[in-house]
Amino acid sequence: MENQYKLLLKKLIKFSLWGTLSQCLLITSIFASEVNKEMNTREFLSVNALWQQEVTVTGTVTSEDGSPLPGVNVVVEGTSQGTTTDADGKYSLQIPDPDVVLIFSFIGYTSQEVPVSARSVVDVNMIPDIQQLGEVVVVAYGTQKKATLTGAVSAVTNDEIITTKNENLQNMLTGKIAGLRVRQNSSEPGQFNSAIDIRGFGGPVLVVVDGIPRDNMTRLDPEDIESISVVKDGSAAVFGSRAANGVIIITTKSGTKTGEPSITYSGNMAWQVPSNYPDLVGAADWMTLYNEKDRHNVDNSNPALKYSPEEIESYRNGTNVSTNWKEAVMRKSAPQTQHTVSATGGNDKITYYSSIGYQYQGSFLQTDAINYEKYTLRSNITAQVSKNIKFDLKLSGISDTRESSPYGSNDIVRAMWLHRPMDKVWYNEEAKQYGMMDWNVILNPVAMMDKDLVGENNYQSKWFQSNASITYDVPFLEGLSLQGLYSFDYTLNDNKEYSKAYTLYLPTGTPYEANTQSVGNSRISRFFYAKNASLWRLQIAFEREFGNHYVSVMNLLENSHYRGDNFYGRRYGVLPVDQLFGGIAEEQQTFQSDDDDALYNYANRASVGRVLYNYKSKYLAEFSYRYEGSSKFPENSRWGFFPAVSAGWRISNEPFWANSTTLNVINDLKLRASYGITGDEDAFAYQFLTGYQYPAGGSRTGLPGGYIFGDSFVSASSSTGLANTSITWYESKTVNIGLDAEAWDGLLGMTVEYFNRNRSGLLETRIESLPGIVGAKLPQENLDSDQTRGFELELRHANRIGDITYQLKGNISYTKTRQIYHEMATAGNSYLNWLQGRNDRNTNIWWGYEGNGRMTNWDDIYYNPVYIGRGSVPGDYEYRDWNGDGWINDLDVHPLAINGQVPLVNYGITLSAQWKGLDLSMLWQGAGRKYVLAREFLYQPLWSNSNAIADFTNRWHPADPNADPYDPATEWIGGEYGYTGSSPNALSDFNIQNAAYVRLKSVEIGYTLPDKVISRIGLQNVRIYGNAYNLLTFTKLRYMDPEFYTTNDTSRNGLVDLGYNYPINKSYSIGISAKF
Amino acid sequence: MTLRKILITISLTATFSACTDLDIPPTNILGDEEIFGSNAGVLSNVARIYSRLPIEDFKYYYPSGFNYNGTLYKQMAALTGEAVGRDTQGADNEGFSYWDDGYAEIRDINMLLEKVPAYAATLGEIEAQTYLAEARFCRAFTYYALVKRYGGVPLVTTTIDYPASVDLEGTRLFRASEEAIWDLIASDLDYAIENLPEESPAKGRVNKYVAAAFKSRAMLHAGSIAKYNTVDGTQDQNGTIVRINGVPANRAEGYFKAAYDAAKLVVESNKYALYKGLWEAGDLAAQTRNFRALFMNETSENIFVKYYDETNSSHNYDESVQPNQTKSGGNDSEINPTMDFVEMFDGIAKDEEGHFDNIDDNGHYYLFDSPLDAFANAEPRLRGTVIFPMDTYRGKVIEIRRGIWTGDASGGIPPLASEGNTGNVADFPDPHLHLASALGSNPEIELEAGDPHGDRMRAAGANGPVSNWDFGNVGGIYLAKYLRESGPTTGFNSTQSWIEIRYAEVLLNQAEAAYELYQAGAAGDNYLTVAYNNINSIRERAGATLLSNEVDLNHIDIIRTERRKELAFENKTYWDLKRWRILHEEQNNRRWRILNTFYSTDAQQYFLSVKFQEPRAGFQYLFTFDTRYYYQPIPEAEINKNPNTKQNPGF
């Protein structure tokens, strides 16, 4: 053991040494070349310069139209010396050397580097930033200039993020970054239920916040975010171990050395309404549909109708009143609000950004039984402790609370939809006695959200996240720095579930006891989860320009340790006390979950290195690697090496290009390519061991967690099954080829990317190939492989016409995944192999029946070329006899559509425009190649004798409701759906709907109050705005929101999978931001 | 070079200082030592094995499997004609394959067999021997569940050491002959009988006699297959022809003898007896109570029992079987005993064909003040097994009624158009007949002045049957066996113990084996006398008519019928009908007959109509058993994974 440990250490050392050495070699070779000379001379000059007398330089900064520009940052290059321009655009600055370079920067304008060249007055005319060449992009462990970037990295800044207002940061990114695919499944407060992935690579996506892998992206306050970068290709290899699906790098704001300290408030109030949520029929329609369904029986087409015309009419004319369950459960709008106060500022010695934030989201439920509240606190401080030592401290705390009825939103929504309009909310409203339907055991949804009656669940989470680092700029070698970083994150979940027994009343008055416990009449459960992550890192970096050569080298060691623990307690209560102590001791439980995500302890250790080189910013090259060990794997297969290499060529920097008048309309043109290997350790831990699990999982109702011997229950131990002693990382190899172009001085920008990711060693058990007679639980093995390919295109345009400046940005991406190999046995015949095979085939193929129109008259029925059911009526669905055997059966099933959860095509168009104080931004976002399946209630009217959605009234039916549908003389009225009782095959393209859509994801109109008005009251930069989220949607999908979740996997039958989901929100907000 | 030195120094310090050891021991995996090094540890593993034994108890759901965690809409009793159910629409088969789970259980057992010997000294020799014998019993029990479904299956008696010493090809075992499986069961049980203690170490665990009792069941089954099976399946296994379906007929006598001897061991131990705690000679009510109590209590009759409790393991039998009238939410009425079942019993008026006699010589219905009067003299075992209309359960009169007839009864009531018919009563228009289409629309019919039942009466009573698809009764009778008289009636709140083997079965096993041996002219005991005595002791306790002498025991059907009556609704009959290979004769285009109780407002009396199960929601409830299902298909996936597994004939 000890020896092993030493061996590992040696291996790690070897690798860090190897990395360091190879970088040293590179540097020395450069040193040895002509650079050396130049370096020496330059070094001397600058050292001498320090001794020279300080001089003062002054000047005026003007905007593009010649007016003075206040607030422009002026900094001496390479130092922290600087100032800002005053109200007249003037500045005055002491400079150490008449030959320094001044950097002028201001938001919305291109930074300019102006050599002073011994002048005492330097006037500058700022140029609006309509190109993005000067941008710096945050990449893994550092930043890079966008101009010389060789990997596929897209970034958005705070301004671009906050134009969309939503409770979940992920939804605020929808449509803004090519290849970042976000799909909102629900807007239930506190659930943050969105699917997010990069390029269709799947999940989980590694999210790095301020350099540390973290799991709380959804909870971040968007106001705190400086920028978000998405690393989409092999250049993610420096994050190797978890980067196979791409990386999202989030950087929070930090203080600035220049500029007045300021306090900013920004806040908004929003009203949410459900987006595309189906309406329900009233009793009159319900009864009509019911009668039709009754009639829809060829053997007995003329039964006594259950509901007489008089009874139906009584609901139509208002004598009897239907219950509108949607209105009984859901209110018209729900409130939402968000406020952030931040303070920022700084000087040469210290800079800071701190903020506090508050967010509240109410639910559509009438009682607001589900709601969410969040407090955030952030403090980012950088201190220049001495000339060479910088100390960085970033602290963040989040505390949130989700309140909920003990019934989930899915239960409430399901009950709301399945209750019929004749069922009553109240049995006796005055006595507060809720009604209960008599045809099935579905509890009253209005009672379910009455927390006084049924109890309450409360979910609290707290995050504490910190990282502290010290950076030492080695004084004797310019560009060399050392950094040590330590991070400690702690997450606490403290959940309480309190559910009470209560009584509903059947229409007859018979009480129905709901949620009774075997002991007592209530149940109190407490759950505690504590998770902590610590990480330390030692980094050495060298960055320097030697004439035409730019070199940046970085090497680091990283160590991380993750631990999770939990326990819970449960008691039953007799008195209405919602505390554990109030429960009784009989049948109380304390327990601990041993789920992989609740109880864990694992560690990683890595050595990371990177070398960047470019010549005249024209020939670009980068090499990086990560060598990592994970405690999840056995000693012999624990370590993985993940290298990446990339190169770029800025063709526009070649003389032939720059000198050609035809070619140089394209101001910047860069061709780049990258190749990288990343890995993933997303395997269950300890599969290399075999042993026993105790107690074996089980439940009271599902058994078998044990067995009763004597008079006591003996918990069982179960074998963990076979071991895989060589389980290891799977590998993902990504090629990316990209092209960046800027033309006509920023009028047009373009980025095109093509990518191909091959994964091998994907984890799969041999469940489909090893005979069942082995009888053991199987471990995952590195067996499968797949390939994901696609492209992205981004176009940018910015211009100024008169007083109007505007920017347009559009992106589109397409991705497809193919399974190369899947471990499975070969079926007995070729047809079955075709049907079940998965090897070398696109994933997510939807098999089903192809529709062939509708039977519109009796001739279609009498003379139908294929066998159709005896009870067919006009309006019934026809299917294509795909194999031509004269009848429709399983053999006609063939690929119909794509059934992935996230659309294959995603696009977004952002428009922003400014005119004087007014600004407008719009995001149109859309998706294609996405299909959904309606299930149960959404699929069939009166499913299981429940309610029906209003759309189903648009159906084929006899003009006279009393006519016999099987009488050829009966006159029919056509419609979208079949005669009630005729439902299409659930897996046919009548029910598989195209969920392609385009929607106005967000639109914001803002007005910045004129300075002269507000400066009197001590304010600056006051902006008011109105914003709408999901305002308009264009889709062919019927009665559902195109992002609404139902699963296409018909073997999954959870309420969520069946579509009994809380709606997606559409929201309208007004807000203000002001600076003090 | 200085730079290099710095880099190296930093790398080295960093690596050696705060490094985390990547060899982190798991928090939730125990080793062999922890499990097999102590009796508590082994017992936890033994508990695992017992918990997954394929016992067809309250949690067995034939569409999905064992230990089912859901509503039991379909009941095995509806496959045998004992009962009808709303959701069993015709002769049905298991909707799952007991294959992977069976071999997982066998692996656990084999592992215990391999591990325990090394720890015998620590555990105690006696304890270790008991564990090993117990494991052999469980292995026999599991193979029995496999062989009765599939015939010969791969014979696995050690843990297959894949991938360490066995490669993928090595896991592709052929199916053993069916005979070899039965013989393995016999030898495992012999080992268990030999090595298990006389008394169970704890309630719920097996002992010598549990093994013997089970052996009588298994060997009786083996003998039946040898004698009655007609499906012959063979496989050429590298030149050797192996009979994977069926057993040579010449083995029948040997298996019957083994069954007989095993049962005899149990009988002669005198450790068990038919429960007669509440029984009194000649007192039908006491005998009825006695029979019901048998299933609710810990009695001398219990041999092998699976226990439940409220906190850790419970079932929902009461919810499934509960009369609609006494339910408090959830499901109900899934088992509705048939008249075909009722007519097997004594003490009921029957016509020449043995059918319940409900129509008098004038062609009119017999009229009763209470439907119960028709069954007043029925065998107590029947009254102990079912709830007839207007019987009392949970302190309530269980009002099962199909409808109310308001016609003139002065000249007697002639048979309804639906009497004996296959359709739904609602399809035979009769202006005097008042039915409910659903329990929610159950019309109240006005009664004539002076009716002892008051002013009004609901057409379908409190339970149905109703005309359309709905909750409530669908056959006219409810089941009482195993049903509690108190406690929650909804959800998973039932804790009745499941008696997997009771003494009555052993007596019946012995009687059947004895009669088969007697017919075969086997030497040994006086088999006919043993069979006669056993049947009569069962009948005596049941309150049924006794056989007057041995000569009366002149057909195997007498023993079989006794078995069907005694063990009804205990999930045994289905396999009996299969091993006798008579299920296809029983279910050949057959509809089961049900009891429809009607009230005549004019006569102010009830009449009982017998008809075929009513079609509902388009389902015809017509039963035809496909003979190929005497052997169930081996799962297709297994054949794909192991092409050496030959499929059973007909699939």
PDB file of N, CA and C in Angstrom, chain A residues 1 20 24 441 512 536 538 540 559 561 605 631 635 638 686 691-692 700-701 703-704 706 710-711 716-717 722 766-767 772 774-775, chain B residues 7 14 18-20 22-24 30 32 36 44-45 51 59 69 104 107 162 171 203 205 310 312-314 329-330 492 638 641:
ATOM      1  N   MET A   1       0.847  -1.204   0.000  1.00  0.00           N
ATOM      2  CA  MET A   1       0.000   0.000   0.000  1.00  0.00           C
ATOM      3  C   MET A   1       0.879   1.249   0.000  1.00  0.00           C
ATOM      4  N   THR A  20       6.981  20.596 -16.725  1.00  0.00           N
ATOM      5  CA  THR A  20       7.777  21.772 -16.446  1.00  0.00           C
ATOM      6  C   THR A  20       9.015  21.811 -17.338  1.00  0.00           C
ATOM      7  N   CYS A  24      10.334  24.477 -19.974  1.00  0.00           N
ATOM      8  CA  CYS A  24      11.614  25.154 -19.787  1.00  0.00           C
ATOM      9  C   CYS A  24      12.451  25.086 -21.059  1.00  0.00           C
ATOM     10  N   VAL A 441     -59.514   7.428  -7.079  1.00  0.00           N
ATOM     11  CA  VAL A 441     -58.824   7.994  -5.929  1.00  0.00           C
ATOM     12  C   VAL A 441     -57.819   9.020  -6.400  1.00  0.00           C
ATOM     13  N   TYR A 512     -63.597  10.776   3.553  1.00  0.00           N
ATOM     14  CA  TYR A 512     -62.498   9.998   2.996  1.00  0.00           C
ATOM     15  C   TYR A 512     -61.236  10.447   3.718  1.00  0.00           C
ATOM     16  N   TRP A 536      -6.812  22.753  -3.518  1.00  0.00           N
ATOM     17  CA  TRP A 536      -5.677  23.680  -3.519  1.00  0.00           C
ATOM     18  C   TRP A 536      -4.902  23.535  -4.812  1.00  0.00           C
ATOM     19  N   LEU A 538      -1.212  24.987  -6.881  1.00  0.00           N
ATOM     20  CA  LEU A 538       0.032  25.755  -6.933  1.00  0.00           C
ATOM     21  C   LEU A 538       0.363  25.942  -8.392  1.00  0.00           C
ATOM     22  N   ILE A 540       2.610  27.970 -11.479  1.00  0.00           N
ATOM     23  CA  ILE A 540       3.743  28.800 -11.897  1.00  0.00           C
ATOM     24  C   ILE A 540       3.467  29.210 -13.336  1.00  0.00           C
ATOM     25  N   ASN A 559      -5.172  19.681  -6.337  1.00  0.00           N
ATOM     26  CA  ASN A 559      -5.603  18.608  -5.468  1.00  0.00           C
ATOM     27  C   ASN A 559      -7.006  18.921  -4.997  1.00  0.00           C
ATOM     28  N   HIS A 561     -10.689  17.459  -3.051  1.00  0.00           N
ATOM     29  CA  HIS A 561     -11.269  16.421  -2.205  1.00  0.00           C
ATOM     30  C   HIS A 561     -12.743  16.756  -1.978  1.00  0.00           C
ATOM     31  N   ARG A 605      -6.223  14.273  -8.031  1.00  0.00           N
ATOM     32  CA  ARG A 605      -4.959  14.975  -7.988  1.00  0.00           C
ATOM     33  C   ARG A 605      -4.502  15.144  -9.426  1.00  0.00           C
ATOM     34  N   SER A 631      -9.604   8.883  -7.193  1.00  0.00           N
ATOM     35  CA  SER A 631      -9.762   7.808  -6.215  1.00  0.00           C
ATOM     36  C   SER A 631     -10.927   6.894  -6.568  1.00  0.00           C
ATOM     37  N   GLU A 635      -5.949   1.367  -8.430  1.00  0.00           N
ATOM     38  CA  GLU A 635      -4.588   1.909  -8.543  1.00  0.00           C
ATOM     39  C   GLU A 635      -3.994   1.774  -9.930  1.00  0.00           C
ATOM     40  N   ARG A 638      -5.862   4.310 -12.496  1.00  0.00           N
ATOM     41  CA  ARG A 638      -6.347   5.542 -11.879  1.00  0.00           C
ATOM     42  C   ARG A 638      -5.960   6.795 -12.655  1.00  0.00           C
ATOM     43  N   TYR A 686     -15.972   2.758  -6.619  1.00  0.00           N
ATOM     44  CA  TYR A 686     -15.658   1.446  -6.033  1.00  0.00           C
ATOM     45  C   TYR A 686     -16.163   0.253  -6.815  1.00  0.00           C
ATOM     46  N   GLY A 691     -17.866  -6.695  -2.723  1.00  0.00           N
ATOM     47  CA  GLY A 691     -18.136  -6.796  -1.298  1.00  0.00           C
ATOM     48  C   GLY A 691     -19.623  -6.870  -1.080  1.00  0.00           C
ATOM     49  N   TYR A 692     -20.081  -6.272  -0.027  1.00  0.00           N
ATOM     50  CA  TYR A 692     -21.503  -6.367   0.298  1.00  0.00           C
ATOM     51  C   TYR A 692     -22.028  -5.000   0.679  1.00  0.00           C
ATOM     52  N   ARG A 700     -40.635  -0.742   2.372  1.00  0.00           N
ATOM     53  CA  ARG A 700     -41.738  -1.426   3.040  1.00  0.00           C
ATOM     54  C   ARG A 700     -42.687  -2.039   2.017  1.00  0.00           C
ATOM     55  N   THR A 701     -42.915  -1.308   0.940  1.00  0.00           N
ATOM     56  CA  THR A 701     -43.895  -1.793  -0.021  1.00  0.00           C
ATOM     57  C   THR A 701     -43.250  -2.517  -1.188  1.00  0.00           C
ATOM     58  N   LEU A 703     -40.144  -4.017  -0.909  1.00  0.00           N
ATOM     59  CA  LEU A 703     -39.310  -5.108  -0.452  1.00  0.00           C
ATOM     60  C   LEU A 703     -38.123  -5.258  -1.400  1.00  0.00           C
ATOM     61  N   PRO A 704     -37.151  -6.132  -1.300  1.00  0.00           N
ATOM     62  CA  PRO A 704     -36.858  -6.839  -0.085  1.00  0.00           C
ATOM     63  C   PRO A 704     -35.608  -6.253   0.574  1.00  0.00           C
ATOM     64  N   GLY A 706     -34.983  -6.890   3.557  1.00  0.00           N
ATOM     65  CA  GLY A 706     -34.668  -7.848   4.605  1.00  0.00           C
ATOM     66  C   GLY A 706     -35.804  -8.831   4.777  1.00  0.00           C
ATOM     67  N   GLY A 710     -38.129 -14.719  13.412  1.00  0.00           N
ATOM     68  CA  GLY A 710     -38.607 -14.551  14.771  1.00  0.00           C
ATOM     69  C   GLY A 710     -39.608 -13.425  14.757  1.00  0.00           C
ATOM     70  N   ASP A 711     -39.457 -12.483  15.674  1.00  0.00           N
ATOM     71  CA  ASP A 711     -40.393 -11.371  15.658  1.00  0.00           C
ATOM     72  C   ASP A 711     -39.721 -10.093  15.206  1.00  0.00           C
ATOM     73  N   ALA A 716     -31.084  -7.023   5.275  1.00  0.00           N
ATOM     74  CA  ALA A 716     -30.313  -7.915   4.418  1.00  0.00           C
ATOM     75  C   ALA A 716     -29.001  -7.275   3.988  1.00  0.00           C
ATOM     76  N   SER A 717     -28.036  -8.112   3.712  1.00  0.00           N
ATOM     77  CA  SER A 717     -26.811  -7.639   3.057  1.00  0.00           C
ATOM     78  C   SER A 717     -26.808  -8.252   1.665  1.00  0.00           C
ATOM     79  N   LEU A 722     -20.044  -8.384  -9.426  1.00  0.00           N
ATOM     80  CA  LEU A 722     -18.718  -8.526 -10.016  1.00  0.00           C
ATOM     81  C   LEU A 722     -17.941  -7.222  -9.898  1.00  0.00           C
ATOM     82  N   ARG A 766     -22.425  -5.203 -19.032  1.00  0.00           N
ATOM     83  CA  ARG A 766     -22.680  -6.226 -20.048  1.00  0.00           C
ATOM     84  C   ARG A 766     -24.064  -6.833 -19.879  1.00  0.00           C
ATOM     85  N   ILE A 767     -24.988  -6.028 -19.385  1.00  0.00           N
ATOM     86  CA  ILE A 767     -26.328  -6.531 -19.108  1.00  0.00           C
ATOM     87  C   ILE A 767     -27.009  -7.067 -20.358  1.00  0.00           C
ATOM     88  N   GLY A 772     -27.956 -14.098 -18.332  1.00  0.00           N
ATOM     89  CA  GLY A 772     -28.538 -13.831 -17.025  1.00  0.00           C
ATOM     90  C   GLY A 772     -28.215 -14.897 -16.001  1.00  0.00           C
ATOM     91  N   VAL A 774     -25.518 -15.918 -15.023  1.00  0.00           N
ATOM     92  CA  VAL A 774     -24.394 -15.553 -14.155  1.00  0.00           C
ATOM     93  C   VAL A 774     -24.961 -15.000 -12.847  1.00  0.00           C
ATOM     94  N   GLY A 775     -26.048 -14.264 -12.955  1.00  0.00           N
ATOM     95  CA  GLY A 775     -26.800 -13.862 -11.764  1.00  0.00           C
ATOM     96  C   GLY A 775     -26.185 -12.766 -10.931  1.00  0.00           C
TER      97      GLY A 775
ATOM     98  N   LEU B   7      11.079  25.799 -10.291  1.00  0.00           N
ATOM     99  CA  LEU B   7       9.954  24.970 -10.747  1.00  0.00           C
ATOM    100  C   LEU B   7       9.970  23.615 -10.060  1.00  0.00           C
ATOM    101  N   ALA B  14       5.043  20.841  -3.256  1.00  0.00           N
ATOM    102  CA  ALA B  14       3.599  20.741  -3.403  1.00  0.00           C
ATOM    103  C   ALA B  14       3.170  19.294  -3.368  1.00  0.00           C
ATOM    104  N   ALA B  18       0.710  18.750   1.170  1.00  0.00           N
ATOM    105  CA  ALA B  18      -0.696  18.517   1.473  1.00  0.00           C
ATOM    106  C   ALA B  18      -1.410  17.567   0.519  1.00  0.00           C
ATOM    107  N   CYS B  19      -0.707  16.624  -0.032  1.00  0.00           N
ATOM    108  CA  CYS B  19      -1.369  15.758  -0.997  1.00  0.00           C
ATOM    109  C   CYS B  19      -2.423  14.872  -0.370  1.00  0.00           C
ATOM    110  N   THR B  20      -3.476  14.641  -1.109  1.00  0.00           N
ATOM    111  CA  THR B  20      -4.524  13.765  -0.622  1.00  0.00           C
ATOM    112  C   THR B  20      -4.243  12.359  -1.115  1.00  0.00           C
ATOM    113  N   LEU B  22      -5.117   9.056  -2.611  1.00  0.00           N
ATOM    114  CA  LEU B  22      -6.221   8.665  -3.495  1.00  0.00           C
ATOM    115  C   LEU B  22      -6.775   7.295  -3.145  1.00  0.00           C
ATOM    116  N   ASP B  23      -6.141   6.610  -2.188  1.00  0.00           N
ATOM    117  CA  ASP B  23      -6.694   5.319  -1.764  1.00  0.00           C
ATOM    118  C   ASP B  23      -7.662   5.542  -0.621  1.00  0.00           C
ATOM    119  N   ILE B  24      -8.845   5.953  -0.978  1.00  0.00           N
ATOM    120  CA  ILE B  24      -9.847   6.245   0.050  1.00  0.00           C
ATOM    121  C   ILE B  24     -10.746   5.018   0.208  1.00  0.00           C
ATOM    122  N   LEU B  30     -19.021  -3.525   2.578  1.00  0.00           N
ATOM    123  CA  LEU B  30     -18.455  -4.407   3.594  1.00  0.00           C
ATOM    124  C   LEU B  30     -17.753  -5.570   2.905  1.00  0.00           C
ATOM    125  N   ASP B  32     -16.007  -9.721   3.002  1.00  0.00           N
ATOM    126  CA  ASP B  32     -16.400 -11.077   3.401  1.00  0.00           C
ATOM    127  C   ASP B  32     -16.360 -11.254   4.913  1.00  0.00           C
ATOM    128  N   PHE B  36     -19.417 -12.782   6.704  1.00  0.00           N
ATOM    129  CA  PHE B  36     -19.414 -14.207   7.037  1.00  0.00           C
ATOM    130  C   PHE B  36     -18.661 -14.510   8.334  1.00  0.00           C
ATOM    131  N   SER B  44     -27.754 -11.736   7.989  1.00  0.00           N
ATOM    132  CA  SER B  44     -28.183 -10.659   7.081  1.00  0.00           C
ATOM    133  C   SER B  44     -28.167 -11.169   5.639  1.00  0.00           C
ATOM    134  N   ASN B  45     -27.199 -12.023   5.345  1.00  0.00           N
ATOM    135  CA  ASN B  45     -27.130 -12.589   3.998  1.00  0.00           C
ATOM    136  C   ASN B  45     -28.226 -13.630   3.792  1.00  0.00           C
ATOM    137  N   SER B  51     -35.581 -13.173   1.473  1.00  0.00           N
ATOM    138  CA  SER B  51     -36.429 -12.066   1.011  1.00  0.00           C
ATOM    139  C   SER B  51     -36.707 -12.154  -0.480  1.00  0.00           C
ATOM    140  N   LYS B  59     -47.785 -10.532  -2.535  1.00  0.00           N
ATOM    141  CA  LYS B  59     -47.070  -9.546  -3.345  1.00  0.00           C
ATOM    142  C   LYS B  59     -46.650 -10.106  -4.698  1.00  0.00           C
ATOM    143  N   ASN B  69     -44.742  -3.917  -6.132  1.00  0.00           N
ATOM    144  CA  ASN B  69     -45.029  -2.719  -5.351  1.00  0.00           C
ATOM    145  C   ASN B  69     -46.076  -1.888  -6.083  1.00  0.00           C
ATOM    146  N   ALA B 104     -30.091 -14.739 -10.046  1.00  0.00           N
ATOM    147  CA  ALA B 104     -29.453 -13.845  -9.066  1.00  0.00           C
ATOM    148  C   ALA B 104     -29.588 -14.467  -7.678  1.00  0.00           C
ATOM    149  N   ARG B 107     -27.225 -17.358  -7.431  1.00  0.00           N
ATOM    150  CA  ARG B 107     -25.846 -16.931  -7.201  1.00  0.00           C
ATOM    151  C   ARG B 107     -25.615 -16.584  -5.740  1.00  0.00           C
ATOM    152  N   TYR B 162     -17.092 -15.308 -13.605  1.00  0.00           N
ATOM    153  CA  TYR B 162     -16.800 -14.435 -14.744  1.00  0.00           C
ATOM    154  C   TYR B 162     -16.370 -13.072 -14.198  1.00  0.00           C
ATOM    155  N   THR B 171     -19.773 -18.814 -20.078  1.00  0.00           N
ATOM    156  CA  THR B 171     -21.017 -18.532 -19.359  1.00  0.00           C
ATOM    157  C   THR B 171     -22.232 -19.010 -20.150  1.00  0.00           C
ATOM    158  N   LYS B 203     -38.561 -18.272  14.090  1.00  0.00           N
ATOM    159  CA  LYS B 203     -39.798 -18.317  13.326  1.00  0.00           C
ATOM    160  C   LYS B 203     -39.534 -17.769  11.919  1.00  0.00           C
ATOM    161  N   ARG B 205     -37.723 -19.163   9.633  1.00  0.00           N
ATOM    162  CA  ARG B 205     -36.647 -19.940   9.012  1.00  0.00           C
ATOM    163  C   ARG B 205     -37.081 -21.398   8.912  1.00  0.00           C
ATOM    164  N   GLU B 310     -45.570  -3.877   9.994  1.00  0.00           N
ATOM    165  CA  GLU B 310     -46.028  -2.569   9.505  1.00  0.00           C
ATOM    166  C   GLU B 310     -44.890  -1.663   9.062  1.00  0.00           C
ATOM    167  N   ASN B 312     -41.547  -2.461   8.177  1.00  0.00           N
ATOM    168  CA  ASN B 312     -40.531  -2.817   7.188  1.00  0.00           C
ATOM    169  C   ASN B 312     -41.058  -3.538   5.967  1.00  0.00           C
ATOM    170  N   SER B 313     -42.128  -4.272   6.169  1.00  0.00           N
ATOM    171  CA  SER B 313     -42.621  -5.027   5.022  1.00  0.00           C
ATOM    172  C   SER B 313     -44.126  -5.203   5.172  1.00  0.00           C
ATOM    173  N   SER B 314     -44.840  -4.751   4.193  1.00  0.00           N
ATOM    174  CA  SER B 314     -46.293  -4.884   4.271  1.00  0.00           C
ATOM    175  C   SER B 314     -46.839  -5.102   2.868  1.00  0.00           C
ATOM    176  N   GLY B 329     -61.083   3.995   0.344  1.00  0.00           N
ATOM    177  CA  GLY B 329     -60.226   4.599  -0.672  1.00  0.00           C
ATOM    178  C   GLY B 329     -59.368   3.522  -1.289  1.00  0.00           C
ATOM    179  N   GLY B 330     -58.757   3.842  -2.390  1.00  0.00           N
ATOM    180  CA  GLY B 330     -57.892   2.874  -3.050  1.00  0.00           C
ATOM    181  C   GLY B 330     -58.688   1.887  -3.869  1.00  0.00           C
ATOM    182  N   PHE B 492     -50.795   0.005   1.431  1.00  0.00           N
ATOM    183  CA  PHE B 492     -49.929  -1.078   1.892  1.00  0.00           C
ATOM    184  C   PHE B 492     -49.946  -1.115   3.411  1.00  0.00           C
ATOM    185  N   GLU B 638     -32.437 -13.540 -23.210  1.00  0.00           N
ATOM    186  CA  GLU B 638     -31.499 -14.540 -22.716  1.00  0.00           C
ATOM    187  C   GLU B 638     -31.009 -15.420 -23.867  1.00  0.00           C
ATOM    188  N   LYS B 641     -28.445 -13.573 -25.698  1.00  0.00           N
ATOM    189  CA  LYS B 641     -27.174 -13.505 -24.978  1.00  0.00           C
ATOM    190  C   LYS B 641     -26.511 -14.871 -24.908  1.00  0.00           C
TER     191      LYS B 641
END
